[in-house]
Amino acid sequence: MALVRRISFTRFNRWGDNLGRLTVSAATHTDALDGTDELNITCAEDLVKGDRVVWIDLQGVCHEHIVDTIDRVHDDDGEPATQAVCINSVNETWDDWLDDKRPSGSVSVALTSILADTRWEVGTCDQGGTASRTFYHISVREGIAELLETWGGELETTIVHNGAGIVARRVNIRALRGNQSSAKRFTWTKDLVSVKRSMASDNPKTCVYGYGKGVETEGGGYGRRLTFGDINGGKDYVEDAEATDIWGHPDGKGGVLPAVTSYVNEQCEDAAQLLQETRDYLEQVKEPKVTYTADVIDLYAFGRSWEGVGVGDDVAIIDKGFSEEGVRLHGRVSQIERDLLTGDATVTFGTLTDTMADMWQSVSNALKGNSQQNALYDAAAGTSVSWLIQLQQALNAQFNSVGTYKVETFELGTIYSNVPIDALTGLPLRSTSGMWAVNLNGMGLRLASGLTSEGQWDWKTFLTGGMVTADLINAGTMRAERVRAGLLTDEEGKNFWDLTTGEFSLSAAATVGGDTVQSIADTAASGAQQAAVKAAEEADAKRLEEAKKYAESQASSAGTDAKDQAKKYVDALDEALGQKSIFDRLTNNGETQGVYLKDGKVYINATYMDTGVLDADLLKAGIITDKEGKNFWDLTTGEFSLSTDASVGGGSAGSNVVGVDVQYGNSSSTSTAPTTWSTNASWKQGQYLWMRLKLTLSDGSVEYTSARRVADTDGMGVAQVREQYYLSTSSSAQTGGNWYYYQPTWVSGRTYWTRNEITWSDGTKTYTTPVVARALTSGNQSTDDLDEELDQREVFNRLTNNGQTQGIYLSGGLLYINASYIETGIISDRLGRNTWNLNTGALATNYMTATNIDASGTFECGSASNLLRLVSGEIRGLENGTQIGVIDFSSHIIDVNTGARTTGLQLTGSNHIRVTTPLISAASSSSESTTSTHAITKEATLHYISQIDDLGDGRIQWWNATRSIDFVDGFCTYCGFD
């Protein structure tokens, strides 16, 4: 079959200018549900980073990609070509900023808010539901990702063109991308080439703890995170018992422990919502992620329009290549990788394993849980273009979202942390997850991401003047004079170099000089075996011949009997001396150098081998080297060395070019090359510009190509370049002002323009095209806008980083003021619950703890209906302005027994004095340590004679009576006497 139409690619610069069609020799496109949209092309043109590549696929869909990474190469014939990786143009929104957006409502409302200051429009949004989220100090691209996290849906872009250029760019948030009722089936022998089943590297989780937003404390900080234990039977987690039986692990006591992880939603403030989200997350992670990858033929590219398939489509696979029943799969297309020139395609069904989305989840978990594992780096290193930039931006977002606490002493140096720390020890005041610390002192810099078992910072990353020591380093290009230890390996572990042990290994499929290692080994092994057999046979024959000659010479002089005996000895020796026997005798049982056999295998032990091809199954140890020792491979240590005159791939190893610099020079002659060269081209008047290449070879030597003239006419130099400024009333043209060599005084609402005035060596002047000085204009306008919005509190918050920097700062949830002099104004907490007006002196507080207060004047507390006033040494109680009681210390009494005058405490009530307490006691002493006896509270009965009568006969009679007396805490409250 042949392709019905070739796809063409048009190049635009970043400003939208059409630069023409590209001459493309290779092109593959990868599109996936996780947001991956990448174009890899090879073309003859020299592309520039930021160029746009626009193309229309065979189904009529327009695509726009940004040129991201570029390699300029040339083939064996010297023809140059550009290999470029291009990404979806929506990634330009990494450079657009969201300062503070707080949308609430549908997904289209949120997307409209996010895209407001970009050139992108809101497209199709069929993802249902409403939500709200704050987008604070992040890029627009990060905002789109967080929108998908909150509202759900799948990202899709639409590019609209008019034949000459792009006229619209839209962002779509789809509930499900693709055709969910597609009739497409991939079938063996029709368009299905092969099927591969892959299982993701992450382990299933069967128990998930859920955590929401931190609960705000009275001090203004945040305490423990929201959990759902109160509505989930006391459990802050959800578990699938059946999944635990399958994917758990033994507890050592005959039971099974679940595989545990956590789910965190920083925005969730509702326990029921958090519980449901945690259950949903458990459903996603309780089973392994499985991916089916199929190599297929894109029949649509060959004219069968009904055979088209796209990302997100629901399709079927039927493959009978494994068994009669075959493999029958049904699911969504999660990724398609197409060769746009040949029609070949690889389709992935199910969950994408170890994709960019998984990498971001790994990064997030590592930042929250301090998991520094090689898997994190492997996942990042295995992703597509710009992974390091995206990782750096994600880390910057994490850094920007936390506050900083600082302790500085001579002994500790300076310690910074994201949690409150002790001013003396630098240790956290309380242990939480996600703690970090940075210590800068005279030794260098060290970092910790948790505590040791003894409660000290666990310092693991160190930067000193002499070295950097770390568990994990994420990097782009690494340059080093020497890598001294560790393991260099590919992701599969097929090729590696252990720099600690010296072990060096190449897989059988690796190529050296155009040949695979397997073919080199086969050739070498065959030659070695032949040489070994030949050498052993020659040694056997030689030794046997010498033995015969010696025996015959001895027998000639020994007589007939001796000759017979010698013949018997020779015959016995001839029978006994096989190949291995002779070798053992020659090499002292293999301990000395030689060629020997063992277990049916040929082994070579030699300082020098002169033979041709070496053919052996295994060379275990020793050194393979030439006679001069210029090239060698030490099989014991793994050291491998080639001399500079060795041949690699048909050329000299020492002559391989490892570096190229373009050099320029000026000469007054058209035939004599310059004597002074530079990497900068500077064309001078009256001289000719020449160019040559400086070639650095692998042996360290330098060679130069023949110099040649770049231009055949003498140049005109630049005498002076001066920048000019224009303050315009318009942002689209220069009007209402003049050009100056200095910046005109700013006027709000206007626009700065700049251009360069170039004075040439012949005295003429030219000017560059004026451009809007956006940074200069926005900086001045932002200052005006800021001046309008900055009230006293806002200025204070910005100057002091919301109260955390020197002067006024927060620590441990408490407010501290460190100042020599505070002149005026109001000191207040964040919520305004405690204030101190320094103009009036009024102090208002809800919570106060104080010691050693020395004050004069009047102190009042309470309300008007129940007011306590301290004044003139008295404690007065007032109700609605009327004094109802006083406690003072000025009363005087005279002891009637001694006449002494004493001072004491006096309680005065305007109407009455009431004492309410279970017990009252009194002691006849002023000592507070004297033990006293409390007064009684009871109803007492008093017996008395109420009447006495004289009976007249010398006798009397009387009558008894009783009366009640009630006491409360020793005070008589009732007396029953008449």
Coordinates of C-alpha atoms in Angstrom, one line a residue, residues 613-795:
V613 CA 41.4 -14.3 15.6
L614 CA 40.5 -15.2 19.2
D615 CA 37.4 -17.4 19.5
A616 CA 36.3 -18.4 23.1
D617 CA 33.0 -18.8 25.0
L618 CA 34.4 -16.9 28.1
L619 CA 37.5 -14.9 29.0
K620 CA 37.4 -14.7 32.8
A621 CA 40.4 -12.7 33.9
G622 CA 43.7 -11.2 33.0
I623 CA 44.7 -8.6 30.5
I624 CA 44.2 -8.6 26.8
T625 CA 46.8 -6.3 25.3
D626 CA 49.1 -5.8 22.3
K627 CA 52.8 -6.4 22.5
E628 CA 53.6 -2.7 23.1
G629 CA 50.9 -2.3 25.7
K630 CA 49.3 0.6 23.9
N631 CA 45.8 -1.0 23.8
F632 CA 44.6 -3.2 26.6
W633 CA 41.5 -4.6 28.4
D634 CA 42.1 -5.6 32.0
L635 CA 39.4 -8.3 32.6
T636 CA 40.2 -8.4 36.3
T637 CA 39.7 -4.6 37.1
G638 CA 37.6 -3.8 34.0
E639 CA 40.0 -1.0 32.8
F640 CA 39.7 -0.5 29.0
S641 CA 42.2 1.7 27.1
L642 CA 42.7 2.5 23.4
S643 CA 45.9 4.3 22.1
T644 CA 45.5 7.5 20.1
D645 CA 46.6 5.6 17.0
A646 CA 44.1 2.9 17.4
S647 CA 41.4 2.4 14.7
V648 CA 37.7 3.0 15.7
G649 CA 35.0 2.7 13.0
G650 CA 37.7 2.9 10.3
G651 CA 39.4 6.0 11.7
S652 CA 42.1 6.7 14.3
A653 CA 40.9 6.9 17.9
G654 CA 43.2 9.8 18.6
S655 CA 42.0 11.6 15.5
N656 CA 38.4 11.5 16.5
V657 CA 37.0 15.1 16.7
V658 CA 35.5 15.8 20.2
G659 CA 35.1 19.6 19.9
V660 CA 34.6 22.2 17.1
D661 CA 34.9 26.0 17.4
V662 CA 34.3 28.4 14.6
Q663 CA 36.9 31.2 14.5
Y664 CA 36.9 34.5 12.6
G665 CA 39.6 37.0 11.7
N666 CA 40.2 40.1 9.7
S667 CA 42.8 40.6 7.0
S668 CA 43.6 43.5 4.8
S669 CA 44.4 41.0 2.0
T670 CA 42.2 38.9 -0.1
S671 CA 44.8 36.1 -0.3
T672 CA 46.7 36.2 3.0
A673 CA 44.8 34.7 6.0
P674 CA 44.6 36.6 9.3
T675 CA 47.1 35.9 12.1
T676 CA 44.7 36.8 14.9
W677 CA 41.6 34.7 15.4
S678 CA 38.5 35.0 17.7
T679 CA 35.2 33.1 18.1
N680 CA 33.4 36.5 17.6
A681 CA 32.9 37.8 14.1
S682 CA 33.7 41.5 13.8
W683 CA 33.8 42.9 10.3
K684 CA 36.0 46.0 10.1
Q685 CA 36.0 48.7 7.5
G686 CA 38.7 48.3 4.9
Q687 CA 39.4 44.6 5.8
Y688 CA 38.1 41.2 4.7
L689 CA 36.4 38.7 7.0
W690 CA 37.9 35.2 7.1
M691 CA 36.7 32.0 8.9
R692 CA 38.3 28.6 9.9
L693 CA 37.4 25.7 12.2
K694 CA 39.4 24.8 15.3
L695 CA 39.2 21.0 15.8
T696 CA 40.0 19.4 19.2
L697 CA 40.9 15.7 18.9
S698 CA 40.4 13.0 21.4
D699 CA 44.1 12.8 22.2
G700 CA 44.0 16.5 23.2
S701 CA 45.8 17.8 20.1
V702 CA 44.3 20.7 18.1
E703 CA 44.0 21.1 14.3
Y704 CA 42.7 23.8 12.1
T705 CA 40.9 23.7 8.8
S706 CA 42.0 25.8 5.9
A707 CA 41.0 29.5 6.3
R708 CA 38.7 30.9 3.7
R709 CA 37.1 34.3 3.1
V710 CA 33.6 34.8 4.3
A711 CA 33.1 38.0 2.3
D712 CA 34.9 39.2 -0.8
T713 CA 34.5 43.0 -0.1
D714 CA 35.9 45.1 2.6
G715 CA 33.5 45.9 5.5
M716 CA 32.1 49.0 7.1
G717 CA 32.4 49.0 10.9
V718 CA 30.1 50.3 13.6
A719 CA 31.5 53.4 15.3
Q720 CA 28.8 53.8 18.0
V721 CA 25.5 52.3 19.2
R722 CA 23.3 54.4 21.5
E723 CA 19.9 53.5 22.9
Q724 CA 17.0 56.0 22.6
Y725 CA 13.7 56.3 24.5
Y726 CA 10.3 57.6 23.5
L727 CA 7.4 58.2 26.0
S728 CA 4.3 57.7 23.8
T729 CA 0.6 58.3 24.5
S730 CA -0.1 55.2 22.4
S731 CA 1.0 51.5 22.9
S732 CA 0.9 50.9 19.1
A733 CA 2.7 53.9 17.7
Q734 CA 5.2 56.7 18.7
T735 CA 3.1 59.8 19.2
G736 CA 2.9 62.7 21.6
G737 CA 6.6 62.8 22.4
N738 CA 10.2 62.8 21.1
W739 CA 13.2 60.5 21.0
Y740 CA 15.8 61.0 23.8
Y741 CA 19.1 59.4 24.8
Y742 CA 17.7 59.2 28.3
Q743 CA 14.4 57.9 29.8
P744 CA 11.8 60.7 29.9
T745 CA 10.1 61.2 33.2
W746 CA 7.3 58.7 33.6
V747 CA 3.7 59.7 33.1
S748 CA 1.0 57.3 34.2
G749 CA -0.9 55.6 31.3
R750 CA 1.8 56.2 28.7
T751 CA 4.1 53.7 27.0
Y752 CA 7.9 53.6 26.7
W753 CA 9.4 52.7 23.3
T754 CA 13.1 52.0 22.6
R755 CA 15.4 51.8 19.5
N756 CA 19.1 51.8 18.8
E757 CA 20.8 54.6 16.9
I758 CA 23.8 53.1 15.0
T759 CA 26.6 55.3 13.8
W760 CA 28.7 53.7 11.1
S761 CA 32.4 54.2 10.4
D762 CA 31.5 56.4 7.4
G763 CA 29.5 58.7 9.5
T764 CA 26.1 57.6 8.4
K765 CA 23.4 56.7 10.9
T766 CA 20.6 54.1 10.9
Y767 CA 18.0 53.2 13.4
T768 CA 16.6 49.8 14.5
T769 CA 12.8 49.2 14.4
P770 CA 11.2 50.7 17.6
V771 CA 9.8 48.3 20.0
V772 CA 7.6 48.7 23.1
A773 CA 9.7 48.5 26.3
R774 CA 7.2 46.3 28.0
A775 CA 9.2 45.6 31.2
L776 CA 10.0 49.3 31.7
T777 CA 6.4 50.4 31.0
S778 CA 4.8 47.7 33.2
G779 CA 7.3 48.4 36.0
N780 CA 6.4 52.1 36.2
Q781 CA 2.7 51.5 35.7
S782 CA 2.7 48.8 38.3
T783 CA 4.4 51.2 40.7
D784 CA 1.6 53.7 40.2
D785 CA -1.0 51.0 40.7
L786 CA 0.8 49.7 43.8
D787 CA 1.0 53.2 45.2
E788 CA -2.8 53.5 45.0
E789 CA -3.5 50.1 46.6
L790 CA -0.9 50.2 49.4
D791 CA -2.6 51.2 52.7
Q792 CA -0.7 51.2 56.0
R793 CA -1.3 47.5 56.8
E794 CA -0.4 46.3 53.2
V795 CA 2.8 48.3 53.3

